[in-house]
Amino acid sequence: MDRRDALAKMFSAKGVRVNTNRGEAYYDRLKKMMQKRLRELRESPAATKVDIQKVLDAEGLSRRDFMKWASAITAMLMLPASFTPLVAEAAELMNRVPVIWIELQDCAGNSEAILRSDSPTIDELILETIDLEFNETLMAAAGHQAEAHLEETMKTFKGKYLCVVEGSVPIGAGKEWCTIGAKAETFEEHLLKVAGDAAAVVAVGTCATFGGVPAAAPNPTGAVGVQDIVKGKPIINIPACPANPANITGTILHFVLTGQIPELDHLNRPKFAFGYRIHDNCERRAHFDAGEFVEEWGDEGAQNNWCLYKMGCKGPMTFNNCSIVRYNSGTNWPIGAGHGCIGCSEPQFWDKYAYERPMADANIKAPTGGVEKSVDEFGLGLLTAAGVGIAIHAAISATAGKKEEEK
């Protein structure tokens, strides 16, 4: 496959969208399964006394706000609107599913993204109500006391708890630099112990899913993702730097609703969150089609919110829903704020994607002709593995025109 074919494939790659029209019989069976699951959870004792309604009241949010959120999360999970009451009920029962959250090799950015919010969303408030049995960053206990609680939790909820992992796993020459607890377990030993009796493992953030920044060259600790270590166990990857709380909440909600993991893509990412390419839902997409690009920071294109592809945006290669869900209470997202996507939810981030290599010479023309450009300027560009540039050419429409003339 030559470079042009590789680029064309990149730009035409189809997402792994969830089939949202599976028929009445399918959704009837799914609803009955969810109702049975929620009935069983409601009859089981709540592990924590944290009640979602009290949390909402404390934040000045009404029941109407909560139901609006439930309606939105139902749509995000690709469920029919009639499932909204079930999603709301599942959110109220989040304190029935025990969670053990372990912290490995990372900056704790995913925890910080949730904890540091001065105006938490309902997604973030929902996470406050889960039965969080163990978290080294948040728990008051330390040392032997913390280890004893972890052992007791694993024994009590064997086969029922979710193991949430934040951070990569060092397995190289430097793995002995990273130990935890009084027994000095390596991170790998700690992960295998906790994941062993879990119902499923949820890797949160790009470090836990694909190695992330710790795995960047020269990768001194031999960092890898959770799925490279844990075998024979359902694993859900929720990458991004940091992972969006909406996607974490949606994944745990799906488990509460069904007792099963959501439908995943080939990288073990939930399809409801990672089934769409950023490029296809980007608010600047029309400028890409029109051949209008930012050429350098501060130019006319930058001032008019034109496409950031020539400035290194990786939207065409990245699958994530952050252009829809956004960050900071849905206020904005990187491209909306004027910076190109850095592909943080894809494998090999940071080495492959996270740069702002100059692409001003890319000579990208309107790929579909655009609404303001000549179709004869149609072309595609290629970002090479060495990362320097983008080659463009093609004149597909011109070629097509010649073929028509030949006919």
Tab-separated table of N, CA and C in Angstrom, residues 98-102 131 133-134 136 146-163 183 185 189-199 233:
chain	number	residue	atom	x	y	z
A	98	PRO	N	-19.518	-2.665	44.176
A	98	PRO	CA	-18.226	-2.282	44.770
A	98	PRO	C	-17.152	-2.040	43.717
A	99	VAL	N	-16.338	-1.036	43.962
A	99	VAL	CA	-15.251	-0.672	43.049
A	99	VAL	C	-13.939	-0.591	43.824
A	100	ILE	N	-12.927	-1.219	43.294
A	100	ILE	CA	-11.560	-1.083	43.827
A	100	ILE	C	-10.760	-0.326	42.780
A	101	TRP	N	-10.269	0.851	43.137
A	101	TRP	CA	-9.568	1.742	42.195
A	101	TRP	C	-8.088	1.763	42.591
A	102	ILE	N	-7.232	1.237	41.727
A	102	ILE	CA	-5.804	1.224	42.065
A	102	ILE	C	-5.044	2.203	41.174
A	131	ASP	N	-19.785	2.712	45.226
A	131	ASP	CA	-19.238	2.046	46.407
A	131	ASP	C	-17.727	1.897	46.235
A	133	GLU	N	-14.540	1.169	47.424
A	133	GLU	CA	-14.013	0.463	48.589
A	133	GLU	C	-12.540	0.743	48.829
A	134	PHE	N	-11.814	1.053	47.762
A	134	PHE	CA	-10.365	1.229	47.919
A	134	PHE	C	-9.849	2.186	46.852
A	136	GLU	N	-6.055	4.450	46.696
A	136	GLU	CA	-4.886	4.939	47.445
A	136	GLU	C	-4.836	6.460	47.522
A	146	ALA	N	-4.528	-0.054	55.274
A	146	ALA	CA	-5.073	-0.009	53.919
A	146	ALA	C	-4.989	-1.378	53.253
A	147	GLU	N	-3.864	-2.061	53.437
A	147	GLU	CA	-3.708	-3.379	52.828
A	147	GLU	C	-4.713	-4.372	53.403
A	148	ALA	N	-4.965	-4.285	54.702
A	148	ALA	CA	-5.936	-5.185	55.332
A	148	ALA	C	-7.339	-4.934	54.762
A	149	HIS	N	-7.668	-3.659	54.547
A	149	HIS	CA	-8.987	-3.342	53.988
A	149	HIS	C	-9.109	-3.861	52.561
A	150	LEU	N	-8.042	-3.741	51.793
A	150	LEU	CA	-8.066	-4.242	50.418
A	150	LEU	C	-8.297	-5.746	50.397
A	151	GLU	N	-7.584	-6.459	51.248
A	151	GLU	CA	-7.737	-7.916	51.293
A	151	GLU	C	-9.163	-8.292	51.697
A	152	GLU	N	-9.709	-7.582	52.676
A	152	GLU	CA	-11.061	-7.876	53.145
A	152	GLU	C	-12.094	-7.599	52.045
A	153	THR	N	-11.905	-6.495	51.322
A	153	THR	CA	-12.831	-6.153	50.237
A	153	THR	C	-12.789	-7.196	49.126
A	154	MET	N	-11.608	-7.610	48.752
A	154	MET	CA	-11.472	-8.612	47.692
A	154	MET	C	-12.121	-9.930	48.103
A	155	LYS	N	-12.014	-10.267	49.385
A	155	LYS	CA	-12.604	-11.526	49.883
A	155	LYS	C	-14.129	-11.416	49.945
A	156	THR	N	-14.627	-10.288	50.450
A	156	THR	CA	-16.078	-10.107	50.626
A	156	THR	C	-16.813	-10.051	49.285
A	157	PHE	N	-16.222	-9.337	48.327
A	157	PHE	CA	-16.901	-9.132	47.034
A	157	PHE	C	-16.241	-9.927	45.905
A	158	LYS	N	-15.696	-11.063	46.221
A	158	LYS	CA	-14.995	-11.869	45.213
A	158	LYS	C	-15.879	-12.144	43.992
A	159	GLY	N	-15.363	-11.804	42.832
A	159	GLY	CA	-16.103	-12.037	41.598
A	159	GLY	C	-17.193	-11.035	41.297
A	160	LYS	N	-17.382	-10.014	42.195
A	160	LYS	CA	-18.472	-9.057	42.013
A	160	LYS	C	-17.992	-7.620	41.826
A	161	TYR	N	-16.778	-7.323	42.209
A	161	TYR	CA	-16.327	-5.933	42.171
A	161	TYR	C	-15.690	-5.570	40.827
A	162	LEU	N	-15.723	-4.259	40.542
A	162	LEU	CA	-15.020	-3.740	39.364
A	162	LEU	C	-13.636	-3.281	39.796
A	163	CYS	N	-12.630	-3.666	39.047
A	163	CYS	CA	-11.259	-3.201	39.299
A	163	CYS	C	-10.969	-2.069	38.321
A	183	LYS	N	4.537	-4.629	51.770
A	183	LYS	CA	5.147	-5.835	51.216
A	183	LYS	C	5.957	-5.552	49.959
A	185	GLU	N	5.092	-4.850	46.906
A	185	GLU	CA	4.661	-5.508	45.670
A	185	GLU	C	4.995	-4.609	44.487
A	189	GLU	N	2.556	-7.058	40.143
A	189	GLU	CA	2.027	-8.018	41.118
A	189	GLU	C	0.735	-7.490	41.741
A	190	HIS	N	0.714	-6.190	42.044
A	190	HIS	CA	-0.452	-5.572	42.661
A	190	HIS	C	-1.658	-5.658	41.721
A	191	LEU	N	-1.448	-5.356	40.447
A	191	LEU	CA	-2.527	-5.404	39.466
A	191	LEU	C	-3.068	-6.816	39.312
A	192	LEU	N	-2.180	-7.791	39.153
A	192	LEU	CA	-2.622	-9.170	38.949
A	192	LEU	C	-3.396	-9.690	40.161
A	193	LYS	N	-2.988	-9.267	41.352
A	193	LYS	CA	-3.687	-9.711	42.567
A	193	LYS	C	-5.113	-9.167	42.606
A	194	VAL	N	-5.252	-7.860	42.355
A	194	VAL	CA	-6.580	-7.234	42.464
A	194	VAL	C	-7.474	-7.646	41.298
A	195	ALA	N	-6.907	-7.716	40.098
A	195	ALA	CA	-7.710	-8.055	38.917
A	195	ALA	C	-8.168	-9.510	38.945
A	196	GLY	N	-7.433	-10.356	39.650
A	196	GLY	CA	-7.711	-11.792	39.637
A	196	GLY	C	-9.127	-12.155	40.043
A	197	ASP	N	-9.669	-11.485	41.052
A	197	ASP	CA	-11.000	-11.817	41.557
A	197	ASP	C	-12.053	-10.789	41.146
A	198	ALA	N	-11.742	-9.915	40.211
A	198	ALA	CA	-12.694	-8.882	39.783
A	198	ALA	C	-13.675	-9.453	38.762
A	199	ALA	N	-14.868	-8.840	38.705
A	199	ALA	CA	-15.824	-9.217	37.670
A	199	ALA	C	-15.338	-8.721	36.308
A	233	LYS	N	-9.733	-12.088	31.430
A	233	LYS	CA	-10.653	-11.262	32.221
A	233	LYS	C	-11.225	-10.175	31.316
